[in-house]
Amino acid sequence: MRSVSRMVGSAGSGAVVPRALLVAALLLGLFLCLSGPPSAGPARAGVVLAGGSTGVAPPAAPDEPGPFTAGYQTLTVSDPGRPGRLLTTSVWYPGAPARLGPVALPPAAQYPAAQYPMARYPVAPGVDVSSALAHEEIPVAPGRFPLVVVSHGSAGSRVQLAYLAEALATHGFVVAAPDHPGDTMIEAAEGRQAPLVELASDRLLDVSAVISAFTKPDCPLSRMVRADEVGVVGFSFGGLTSAVSTVGFLRAPADPRVRAVVGIAPATEVVPERELDRVRVPVLLVGGSDDLAAPVERNAGRTFDGLHGAHPRYLVTVAGGMHNSFTEICAQAAAVRDRPVPEGVRVRLEVTAEVTCRPPAVDIDRAHRLTTYYTVAFLERRLLGATTHDSFLTPAAARRFPEALFHAAG
């Protein structure tokens, strides 16, 4: 997979910038912050055309692609407070608008996605999966966008929720997903996994470091995001990370910049009730009824009941959902089949896929679609302020997915 990175800024900036992404955007004049402060409204509200007219894309359903093309790049984030801890980070972002209703962009601003290579996501050394949606190095769309940081599961990877990151990018979000050093699939397969207690703190600090890299005024990456619109999405152990991101955990402090939280199959059973009670941001939790790794009753369900201060909060329970029904496990397992990869990696992927990618488990594409539906609708509402998306987060709308039970409170 292509990886482009370059450190910039002062020693304390904590950011590394993808050269091709920034250069392309600057050449096309797409970083609007160079000529003034952030716009007052959501960046995806429209595209200014020649003559001052505005083409506005009709709103897309949460589980359908949004108005933007998904861009993809890989960069590295450093944390000045933890020298030597480098975070390889996948970034999905809104690229060239894919649809603008009846009004077309002027020729000078058109850059067809087809001329940019499709993104490739690493699975194991020498093995990757090609995206059907995201393009590498496509220029960033005009404006600033909400930032969503994704925290992967234990012994997982930064591309574990690629389908969800792609969807968010098409709807106008910048998504940054770091590998958590000491807790990736390769490290676990090689017996190099760090102690979970240490990781519980390090993961939170990783998330904060990524937020800083994208929001500090002296960091070039801050030109593409709105610092006041930050969310965290986590899967499994990452669900614990996201759930406590606003209150802190063990030696990791709270990060007050986080405005919304999503936990997918969250491993939150160990979070004390008093900590859950301190959470004051909107929360969405998604879990599977057949999850044996993080049983929904003791994790997502218990967390939902304990988030008394989170307004609003939502719980979606998927019938037949396994722990990895919400990940890219099926595509990753298929990619390593008959390929020379470390045996530990092969076993982890194939064993997990065996119980996840066939009945009686829920169809994985269906699980991805409903996870996308609820996550996009929730973050559009809580970060972009799209009040129309309240209608997607109701018992009536939940009938779209009869295999999922929907609960709302607050």
Coordinates of C-alpha atoms in Angstrom, one line a residue:
M1 CA 0.0 0.0 0.0
R2 CA 1.2 3.5 -0.8
S3 CA 2.2 5.5 2.2
V4 CA 3.1 9.2 2.0
S5 CA 4.2 11.1 5.1
R6 CA 6.3 14.1 6.1
M7 CA 6.8 15.7 9.5
V8 CA 6.1 19.4 9.8
G9 CA 5.7 22.1 12.4
S10 CA 7.5 22.5 15.7
A11 CA 8.7 19.7 17.9
G12 CA 5.5 19.9 19.9
S13 CA 3.1 19.9 17.0
G14 CA 2.5 16.2 17.1
A15 CA 1.6 16.0 13.4
V16 CA 2.8 14.4 10.2
V17 CA 1.4 15.6 6.9
P18 CA 0.7 13.5 3.8
R19 CA 2.6 15.5 1.2
A20 CA 0.6 14.5 -1.9
L21 CA -2.7 15.2 -0.2
L22 CA -1.8 18.7 0.9
V23 CA 0.1 19.7 -2.3
A24 CA -2.8 18.6 -4.5
A25 CA -5.3 20.4 -2.4
L26 CA -3.3 23.6 -2.2
L27 CA -2.7 23.6 -6.0
L28 CA -6.4 23.5 -6.6
G29 CA -7.1 26.2 -4.0
L30 CA -9.3 23.9 -1.9
F31 CA -8.1 24.8 1.5
L32 CA -10.5 27.7 2.1
C33 CA -9.0 28.4 5.5
L34 CA -6.1 30.1 3.8
S35 CA -8.4 33.0 3.0
G36 CA -10.3 33.3 6.2
P37 CA -11.8 31.6 9.3
P38 CA -13.9 28.5 9.2
S39 CA -17.3 28.9 7.7
A40 CA -20.2 29.2 10.1
G41 CA -22.2 26.2 8.7
P42 CA -21.4 22.6 7.9
A43 CA -18.9 22.3 5.0
R44 CA -21.1 19.9 3.1
A45 CA -24.0 22.4 2.8
G46 CA -23.1 23.2 -0.8
V47 CA -20.4 24.0 -3.4
V48 CA -20.0 27.6 -4.6
L49 CA -20.0 27.7 -8.4
A50 CA -19.0 30.2 -10.9
G51 CA -21.1 33.3 -10.8
G52 CA -21.9 32.8 -7.1
S53 CA -24.6 30.2 -7.5
T54 CA -24.6 27.2 -5.2
G55 CA -25.3 23.5 -6.1
V56 CA -26.7 21.7 -3.1
A57 CA -26.7 17.9 -3.1
P58 CA -30.0 16.4 -1.9
P59 CA -29.6 14.6 1.4
A60 CA -28.6 11.0 1.2
A61 CA -30.0 8.3 3.4
P62 CA -27.5 7.3 6.1
D63 CA -26.7 3.9 4.6
E64 CA -26.3 5.3 1.1
P65 CA -23.1 7.0 -0.1
G66 CA -23.1 10.7 0.6
P67 CA -22.4 13.6 -1.9
F68 CA -18.6 13.3 -1.7
T69 CA -16.0 10.9 -3.2
A70 CA -14.1 9.1 -0.4
G71 CA -10.4 9.9 -0.4
Y72 CA -7.7 7.9 1.4
Q73 CA -4.2 8.4 2.6
T74 CA -1.8 7.0 5.2
L75 CA 0.2 9.2 7.5
T76 CA 2.1 9.0 10.8
V77 CA 1.3 10.9 14.0
S78 CA 3.8 11.4 16.7
D79 CA 3.0 12.2 20.4
P80 CA 5.6 14.6 21.9
G81 CA 4.7 13.4 25.4
R82 CA 5.6 9.8 24.5
P83 CA 8.8 9.9 22.4
G84 CA 9.1 6.9 20.1
R85 CA 5.3 6.1 20.0
L86 CA 4.5 6.6 16.3
L87 CA 0.9 6.1 15.2
T88 CA 0.5 4.8 11.6
T89 CA -2.9 6.3 10.8
S90 CA -5.3 5.7 7.9
V91 CA -7.2 8.8 6.9
W92 CA -10.4 8.9 4.9
Y93 CA -11.7 12.3 3.8
P94 CA -14.3 14.0 1.6
G95 CA -12.9 14.3 -1.9
A96 CA -14.4 15.7 -5.1
P97 CA -18.1 16.0 -4.8
A98 CA -19.7 13.0 -6.4
R99 CA -23.1 14.5 -7.0
L100 CA -24.4 18.1 -6.9
G101 CA -27.9 17.8 -8.0
P102 CA -28.7 19.6 -11.2
V103 CA -25.8 22.0 -11.1
A104 CA -22.3 20.9 -12.4
L105 CA -18.9 22.2 -11.2
P106 CA -17.0 24.4 -13.7
P107 CA -14.3 22.6 -15.7
A108 CA -11.5 24.0 -13.6
A109 CA -12.8 22.5 -10.5
Q110 CA -13.6 19.0 -11.9
Y111 CA -11.3 16.1 -11.0
P112 CA -12.9 12.8 -11.9
A113 CA -12.3 10.1 -9.2
A114 CA -11.5 7.5 -11.9
Q115 CA -8.1 9.1 -12.5
Y116 CA -7.0 8.3 -8.9
P117 CA -6.0 4.8 -7.8
M118 CA -8.4 2.8 -5.6
A119 CA -7.3 2.6 -2.0
R120 CA -5.7 -0.6 -0.7
Y121 CA -6.0 -1.7 2.9
P122 CA -3.2 -3.8 4.6
V123 CA -4.1 -7.2 6.1
A124 CA -0.8 -8.9 6.5
P125 CA 2.7 -8.4 5.1
G126 CA 2.3 -8.5 1.3
V127 CA -1.5 -8.9 1.4
D128 CA -4.1 -6.2 1.1
V129 CA -7.7 -5.6 0.2
S130 CA -8.7 -3.2 -2.6
S131 CA -11.5 -0.7 -1.8
A132 CA -14.4 -0.5 -4.2
L133 CA -15.2 3.1 -3.1
A134 CA -12.2 5.1 -1.8
H135 CA -9.5 6.7 -4.0
E136 CA -5.9 7.4 -2.9
E137 CA -4.6 11.0 -3.1
I138 CA -7.7 12.5 -4.6
P139 CA -7.8 16.3 -3.6
V140 CA -9.7 17.3 -0.5
A141 CA -13.1 18.9 -1.1
P142 CA -13.6 22.6 -0.2
G143 CA -14.3 23.5 3.4
R144 CA -13.7 22.1 6.8
F145 CA -15.3 19.0 8.1
P146 CA -16.0 17.2 11.4
L147 CA -13.2 14.9 12.6
V148 CA -14.0 11.3 13.7
V149 CA -11.2 9.2 15.3
V150 CA -11.6 5.4 15.1
S151 CA -10.1 3.1 17.7
H152 CA -9.7 -0.5 16.5
G153 CA -10.3 -3.7 18.6
S154 CA -7.7 -5.6 20.5
A155 CA -5.3 -7.5 18.2
G156 CA -7.1 -5.6 15.3
S157 CA -5.9 -3.0 12.8
R158 CA -6.6 0.6 11.7
V159 CA -8.6 -0.6 8.6
Q160 CA -10.9 -3.0 10.6
L161 CA -13.8 -0.6 10.1
A162 CA -12.9 0.6 6.6
Y163 CA -16.4 0.2 5.2
L164 CA -17.7 2.6 7.9
A165 CA -14.9 5.1 7.5
E166 CA -15.5 5.2 3.7
A167 CA -19.2 5.9 4.3
L168 CA -18.5 8.7 6.8
A169 CA -16.0 10.3 4.3
T170 CA -18.7 10.4 1.6
H171 CA -21.1 12.1 4.0
G172 CA -18.6 14.9 4.9
F173 CA -16.4 13.6 7.7
V174 CA -12.6 13.3 8.0
V175 CA -11.9 9.9 9.6
A176 CA -8.6 9.1 11.2
A177 CA -7.9 5.6 12.4
P178 CA -4.5 4.9 14.1
D179 CA -2.9 1.5 14.7
H180 CA -2.5 1.2 18.5
P181 CA 1.1 0.1 18.9
G182 CA 1.3 -3.1 21.0
D183 CA -2.2 -4.1 20.2
T184 CA -2.3 -4.9 16.4
M185 CA -3.1 -8.3 14.9
I186 CA 0.5 -8.7 13.6
E187 CA 1.9 -8.0 17.1
A188 CA -0.5 -10.3 18.8
A189 CA 0.2 -13.1 16.3
E190 CA 4.0 -12.7 17.0
G191 CA 3.5 -12.7 20.8
R192 CA 4.4 -9.0 21.1
Q193 CA 1.1 -7.7 22.5
A194 CA 1.5 -5.2 25.3
P195 CA -0.3 -5.7 28.7
L196 CA -4.0 -4.8 28.4
V197 CA -3.8 -2.5 31.5
E198 CA -1.1 -0.4 29.8
L199 CA -3.0 -0.4 26.6
A200 CA -6.2 0.9 28.2
S201 CA -4.4 4.1 28.9
D202 CA -2.2 4.2 25.9
R203 CA -5.2 3.9 23.5
L204 CA -6.8 7.0 25.0
L205 CA -3.6 8.9 24.7
D206 CA -3.3 7.8 21.1
V207 CA -6.8 9.1 20.3
S208 CA -5.9 12.5 21.9
A209 CA -2.7 12.7 20.0
V210 CA -4.5 12.1 16.7
I211 CA -7.1 14.8 17.7
S212 CA -4.2 17.2 18.4
A213 CA -2.5 16.5 15.1
F214 CA -5.7 17.5 13.2
T215 CA -6.8 20.4 15.3
K216 CA -3.8 22.4 16.6
P217 CA -3.7 25.7 14.8
D218 CA -0.1 25.4 13.9
C219 CA -0.6 22.0 12.2
P220 CA -1.4 22.0 8.4
L221 CA -3.9 19.2 8.9
S222 CA -6.1 21.6 10.9
R223 CA -7.0 23.3 7.7
M224 CA -9.3 20.4 6.8
V225 CA -11.3 19.9 10.0
R226 CA -13.5 21.8 12.4
A227 CA -11.9 21.6 15.9
D228 CA -15.3 22.0 17.6
E229 CA -16.8 18.9 15.9
V230 CA -14.9 15.8 17.1
G231 CA -16.3 12.4 17.6
V232 CA -14.7 9.0 18.6
V233 CA -15.8 5.6 17.2
G234 CA -14.5 2.4 18.8
F235 CA -14.8 -1.3 18.2
S236 CA -14.5 -3.9 21.0
F237 CA -11.5 -2.7 23.1
G238 CA -11.8 0.5 21.1
G239 CA -15.4 0.7 22.3
L240 CA -14.0 1.0 25.8
T241 CA -11.6 3.7 24.5
S242 CA -14.4 5.7 22.9
A243 CA -16.8 5.3 25.9
V244 CA -14.4 6.8 28.4
S245 CA -12.7 9.3 26.1
T246 CA -14.5 12.2 27.7
V247 CA -13.9 11.2 31.3
G248 CA -10.5 9.5 31.2
F249 CA -9.4 6.1 32.4
L250 CA -6.5 4.9 34.6
R251 CA -3.6 7.2 33.8
A252 CA -5.1 8.8 30.7
P253 CA -6.9 12.1 31.3
A254 CA -10.3 13.1 29.8
D255 CA -10.3 14.8 26.4
P256 CA -12.9 17.6 26.5
R257 CA -12.7 18.1 22.7
V258 CA -14.8 14.9 22.1
R259 CA -18.5 15.9 21.4
A260 CA -20.0 12.5 20.5
V261 CA -19.2 8.8 21.1
V262 CA -19.9 5.6 19.3
G263 CA -19.2 2.1 20.7
I264 CA -19.5 -0.9 18.4
A265 CA -19.5 -4.3 20.2
P266 CA -17.9 -2.3 23.1
A267 CA -15.9 -4.2 25.7
T268 CA -17.1 -1.9 28.5
E269 CA -17.9 -4.4 31.2
V270 CA -14.8 -3.2 33.2
V271 CA -15.8 0.5 33.3
P272 CA -17.0 1.4 36.8
E273 CA -20.6 2.7 37.0
R274 CA -19.4 5.9 38.6
E275 CA -17.3 6.6 35.4
L276 CA -20.2 5.8 33.1
D277 CA -22.4 8.2 35.1
R278 CA -19.9 11.1 34.4
V279 CA -20.2 10.9 30.6
R280 CA -22.0 14.0 29.4
V281 CA -21.9 13.6 25.6
P282 CA -24.4 11.9 23.2
V283 CA -23.6 8.2 22.8
L284 CA -24.5 5.5 20.3
L285 CA -23.9 1.8 21.2
V286 CA -24.2 -1.1 18.8
G287 CA -23.9 -4.8 19.8
G288 CA -24.7 -8.3 18.6
S289 CA -27.0 -10.7 20.3
D290 CA -24.6 -13.6 19.7
D291 CA -21.4 -11.8 20.7
L292 CA -19.5 -14.2 23.0
A293 CA -16.4 -11.9 23.3
A294 CA -18.3 -8.9 24.6
P295 CA -21.8 -10.1 25.5
V296 CA -24.2 -7.3 24.9
E297 CA -26.0 -7.6 28.2
R298 CA -22.9 -7.1 30.2
N299 CA -21.3 -4.6 27.9
A300 CA -23.3 -2.4 25.5
G301 CA -26.6 -3.0 27.5
R302 CA -25.0 -2.3 30.9
T303 CA -23.3 0.8 29.5
F304 CA -26.5 2.1 28.0
D305 CA -28.3 1.7 31.4
G306 CA -25.4 3.4 33.2
L307 CA -25.0 6.5 31.0
H308 CA -27.5 8.6 33.0
G309 CA -25.8 11.9 32.0
A310 CA -25.5 11.1 28.2
H311 CA -28.3 13.0 26.4
P312 CA -29.4 11.4 24.1
R313 CA -28.2 7.9 24.1
Y314 CA -29.0 5.0 21.8
L315 CA -28.6 1.2 21.9
V316 CA -28.9 -1.0 18.8
T317 CA -28.9 -4.8 19.3
V318 CA -28.4 -6.9 16.2
A319 CA -30.0 -10.3 16.2
G320 CA -27.5 -12.9 15.1
G321 CA -24.7 -10.4 15.4
M322 CA -21.3 -12.0 16.3
H323 CA -18.4 -9.9 17.8
N324 CA -16.8 -9.5 14.4
S325 CA -19.9 -9.0 12.3
F326 CA -19.2 -5.3 12.5
T327 CA -15.6 -5.6 11.0
E328 CA -14.0 -6.4 7.7
I329 CA -13.2 -10.0 8.8
C330 CA -14.7 -11.8 5.8
A331 CA -12.8 -9.8 3.2
Q332 CA -9.6 -10.0 5.2
A333 CA -9.9 -13.8 5.7
A334 CA -10.5 -14.2 2.0
A335 CA -7.5 -12.1 1.1
V336 CA -5.0 -14.3 3.0
R337 CA -6.4 -17.6 1.7
D338 CA -3.6 -19.5 -0.2
R339 CA -1.2 -16.6 0.5
P340 CA 2.1 -16.9 2.4
V341 CA 1.3 -15.1 5.6
P342 CA 2.3 -15.7 9.3
E343 CA 0.5 -18.7 10.6
G344 CA -0.8 -16.8 13.6
V345 CA -2.4 -14.2 11.4
R346 CA -4.0 -16.9 9.2
V347 CA -5.4 -18.8 12.2
R348 CA -6.9 -15.7 13.8
L349 CA -8.6 -14.6 10.6
E350 CA -9.8 -18.0 9.4
V351 CA -11.2 -19.1 12.8
T352 CA -13.0 -15.8 13.3
A353 CA -14.4 -15.8 9.8
E354 CA -15.7 -19.4 10.3
V355 CA -18.1 -18.3 12.9
T356 CA -18.9 -14.8 11.5
C357 CA -19.2 -15.1 7.7
R358 CA -21.9 -17.8 7.4
P359 CA -25.3 -18.6 9.0
P360 CA -26.6 -18.6 11.6
A361 CA -24.6 -15.4 12.0
V362 CA -26.3 -12.3 10.6
D363 CA -25.3 -11.5 7.0
I364 CA -22.2 -9.4 7.4
D365 CA -23.1 -7.0 4.6
R366 CA -26.4 -6.4 6.4
A367 CA -24.6 -5.8 9.7
H368 CA -22.3 -3.3 8.0
R369 CA -25.3 -1.5 6.4
L370 CA -27.2 -1.1 9.6
T371 CA -24.0 0.0 11.5
T372 CA -23.4 2.6 8.8
Y373 CA -27.0 3.7 8.9
Y374 CA -27.1 4.4 12.7
T375 CA -23.5 5.7 12.9
V376 CA -23.8 8.2 10.0
A377 CA -27.3 9.4 11.2
F378 CA -26.0 9.8 14.8
L379 CA -22.9 11.7 13.8
E380 CA -24.6 13.8 11.2
R381 CA -27.0 14.9 13.9
R382 CA -24.6 15.4 16.8
L383 CA -21.6 16.9 14.9
L384 CA -23.1 18.4 11.8
G385 CA -26.3 19.5 13.5
A386 CA -28.5 18.0 10.9
T387 CA -31.8 18.0 12.7
T388 CA -33.5 16.2 9.8
H389 CA -31.5 13.1 10.9
D390 CA -33.5 12.9 14.1
S391 CA -36.1 11.1 12.0
F392 CA -33.6 8.3 11.3
L393 CA -33.1 7.7 15.0
T394 CA -36.6 6.6 15.9
P395 CA -38.5 3.3 16.5
A396 CA -40.5 4.0 13.3
A397 CA -37.3 4.3 11.2
A398 CA -35.8 1.3 12.9
R399 CA -38.3 -0.9 11.0
R400 CA -35.9 -0.5 8.1
F401 CA -33.8 -3.1 9.9
P402 CA -36.1 -5.6 11.5
E403 CA -33.2 -7.7 12.7
A404 CA -32.1 -4.9 15.1
L405 CA -33.7 -3.8 18.3
F406 CA -33.5 0.0 18.8
H407 CA -33.7 1.8 22.2
A408 CA -33.4 5.5 22.9
A409 CA -33.2 7.5 26.1
G410 CA -32.3 10.9 27.3

